[in-house]
Short mmCIF file of C-alpha atoms in Angstrom, two decimals:
data_model
loop_
_atom_site.label_atom_id
_atom_site.label_comp_id
_atom_site.label_asym_id
_atom_site.label_seq_id
_atom_site.Cartn_x
_atom_site.Cartn_y
_atom_site.Cartn_z
CA MET A 890 47.09 94.56 113.43
CA ARG A 891 44.21 95.57 111.19
CA ALA A 892 44.29 95.17 107.46
CA THR A 893 43.16 98.12 105.40
CA ILE A 894 41.74 97.99 101.93
CA SER A 895 42.49 100.88 99.63
CA GLN A 896 40.03 101.61 96.84
CA VAL A 897 41.06 103.57 93.78
CA TYR A 898 38.35 105.53 91.99
CA PRO A 899 36.95 105.99 89.49
CA ARG A 900 36.41 102.38 88.45
CA LEU A 901 35.42 101.37 84.92
CA SER A 902 34.18 97.86 84.15
CA LEU A 903 34.04 96.96 80.46
CA PHE A 904 32.05 93.89 79.40
CA SER A 905 32.45 91.87 76.21
CA GLN A 906 28.67 91.51 75.75
CA LYS A 907 25.59 93.67 76.07
CA ASN A 908 23.80 93.96 79.42
CA TYR A 909 26.96 93.51 81.50
CA LYS A 910 27.61 89.90 80.48
CA GLY A 911 30.65 88.07 79.22
CA CYS A 912 34.27 88.82 80.09
CA ARG A 913 34.83 91.79 82.38
CA TYR A 914 37.83 94.11 82.22
CA VAL A 915 38.40 96.62 85.03
CA TRP A 916 40.34 99.91 84.94
CA ARG A 917 40.89 102.23 87.93
CA GLY A 918 42.17 105.75 88.42
CA ASN A 919 42.92 108.39 85.81
CA ARG A 920 43.30 106.35 82.64
CA ALA A 921 43.08 106.93 78.91
CA LEU A 922 42.58 104.00 76.55
CA ARG A 923 43.81 105.16 73.14
CA ASP A 924 42.53 102.28 70.94
CA LEU A 925 39.75 100.10 72.34
CA ARG A 926 39.48 97.99 69.19
CA ARG A 927 43.15 97.02 69.48
CA LEU A 928 42.84 96.18 73.18
CA TYR A 929 39.54 94.27 73.00
CA SER A 930 38.04 92.34 70.12
CA HIS A 931 34.52 93.26 71.24
CA LEU A 932 32.95 95.47 73.87
CA GLY A 933 29.23 95.37 74.55
CA SER A 934 28.55 97.36 77.74
CA LEU A 935 30.14 99.27 80.60
CA ARG A 936 29.71 100.37 84.20
CA PHE A 937 31.46 103.50 85.50
CA PHE A 938 31.51 104.11 89.26
CA SER A 939 32.88 106.82 91.50
CA PRO A 940 31.69 108.18 94.85
CA SER A 941 32.33 111.66 93.40
CA ARG A 942 29.80 113.30 91.07
CA GLU A 943 32.72 115.14 89.48
CA ALA A 944 34.33 111.96 88.11
CA THR A 945 34.21 111.98 84.31
CA LEU A 946 33.93 109.35 81.60
CA VAL A 947 34.57 110.52 78.03
CA LEU A 948 33.83 108.20 75.12
CA PHE A 949 35.17 109.00 71.63
CA SER A 950 33.82 107.54 68.40
CA ARG A 951 37.32 106.92 67.00
CA SER A 952 40.69 105.82 68.33
CA ASN A 953 43.32 108.34 69.53
CA PHE A 954 40.62 110.51 71.16
CA GLN A 955 39.23 111.57 67.78
CA GLY A 956 35.76 111.93 66.31
CA LYS A 957 32.55 112.67 68.17
CA PHE A 958 32.57 112.43 71.94
CA ARG A 959 30.16 112.02 74.84
CA ILE A 960 30.82 113.15 78.39
CA TYR A 961 29.31 111.40 81.43
CA ARG A 962 29.64 112.53 85.05
CA GLY A 963 29.40 110.35 88.14
CA THR A 964 28.11 106.79 88.13
CA THR A 965 27.06 105.70 84.63
CA ASN A 966 25.82 102.39 83.22
CA ILE A 967 25.54 101.79 79.47
CA PRO A 968 24.00 98.38 78.66
CA ASP A 969 24.60 98.57 74.88
CA LEU A 970 27.64 100.46 73.55
CA LYS A 971 26.54 100.07 69.90
CA CYS A 972 23.77 102.63 70.52
CA LEU A 973 26.23 105.47 71.14
CA PHE A 974 27.74 106.42 67.79
CA GLY A 975 25.38 105.32 65.03
CA GLY A 976 25.75 101.57 65.50
CA HIS A 977 29.43 101.63 66.42
CA GLY A 978 30.93 101.38 69.88
CA PRO A 979 33.56 103.79 71.19
CA GLY A 980 37.06 103.82 69.71
CA SER A 981 38.80 105.36 72.74
CA LEU A 982 37.96 106.67 76.19
CA ILE A 983 39.16 108.64 79.19
CA ILE A 984 38.25 108.13 82.86
CA SER A 985 39.04 110.90 85.30
CA SER A 986 38.60 111.34 89.04
CA TYR A 987 37.86 115.04 88.49
CA CYS A 988 35.65 117.08 86.19
CA LEU A 989 36.88 117.36 82.61
CA LYS A 990 35.14 120.29 80.94
CA PRO A 991 34.07 120.19 77.26
CA GLU A 992 36.81 122.72 76.40
CA GLN A 993 39.43 120.39 77.90
CA VAL A 994 38.05 117.43 75.95
CA LYS A 995 38.17 119.44 72.72
CA MET A 996 41.80 120.34 73.47
CA ILE A 997 42.62 116.65 74.04
CA ARG A 998 40.91 115.78 70.74
CA ARG A 999 42.84 118.54 68.93
CA THR A 1000 46.30 117.83 70.41
CA GLY A 1001 46.14 114.21 71.61
CA CYS A 1002 47.75 115.35 74.89
CA LEU A 1003 46.15 114.66 78.25
CA PRO A 1004 46.47 116.67 81.46
CA PRO A 1005 49.20 115.56 83.90
CA GLY A 1006 48.43 112.53 86.05
CA PHE A 1007 46.90 110.24 83.40
CA MET A 1008 48.21 106.86 82.40
CA VAL A 1009 47.72 106.32 78.66
CA VAL A 1010 47.26 102.74 77.47
#
């Protein structure tokens, strides 16, 4: 009998230090992390991977999906998170296996509600 390995995408690796060093934390699937500063004392870098170019990573400047945001599609590597929002790292984020359009992200920011199928942490 053959063993099969199931991969869940997208995959987000968060690192405690710049340049993908230090402790690594991995999240898979459609996830929303509401307060990164509460979950992790320090984040320095990240790697986002999906075989689909439609997979989306959204980083928000504040917790609870508030503030400014940046949208990335497909595989993305950010070696220094402090460069994103004027010297501050992201406060919350969303990873999605499908394309989240800017209008959808603005609706999430306005209401705090995510589309069906997301696990909010």
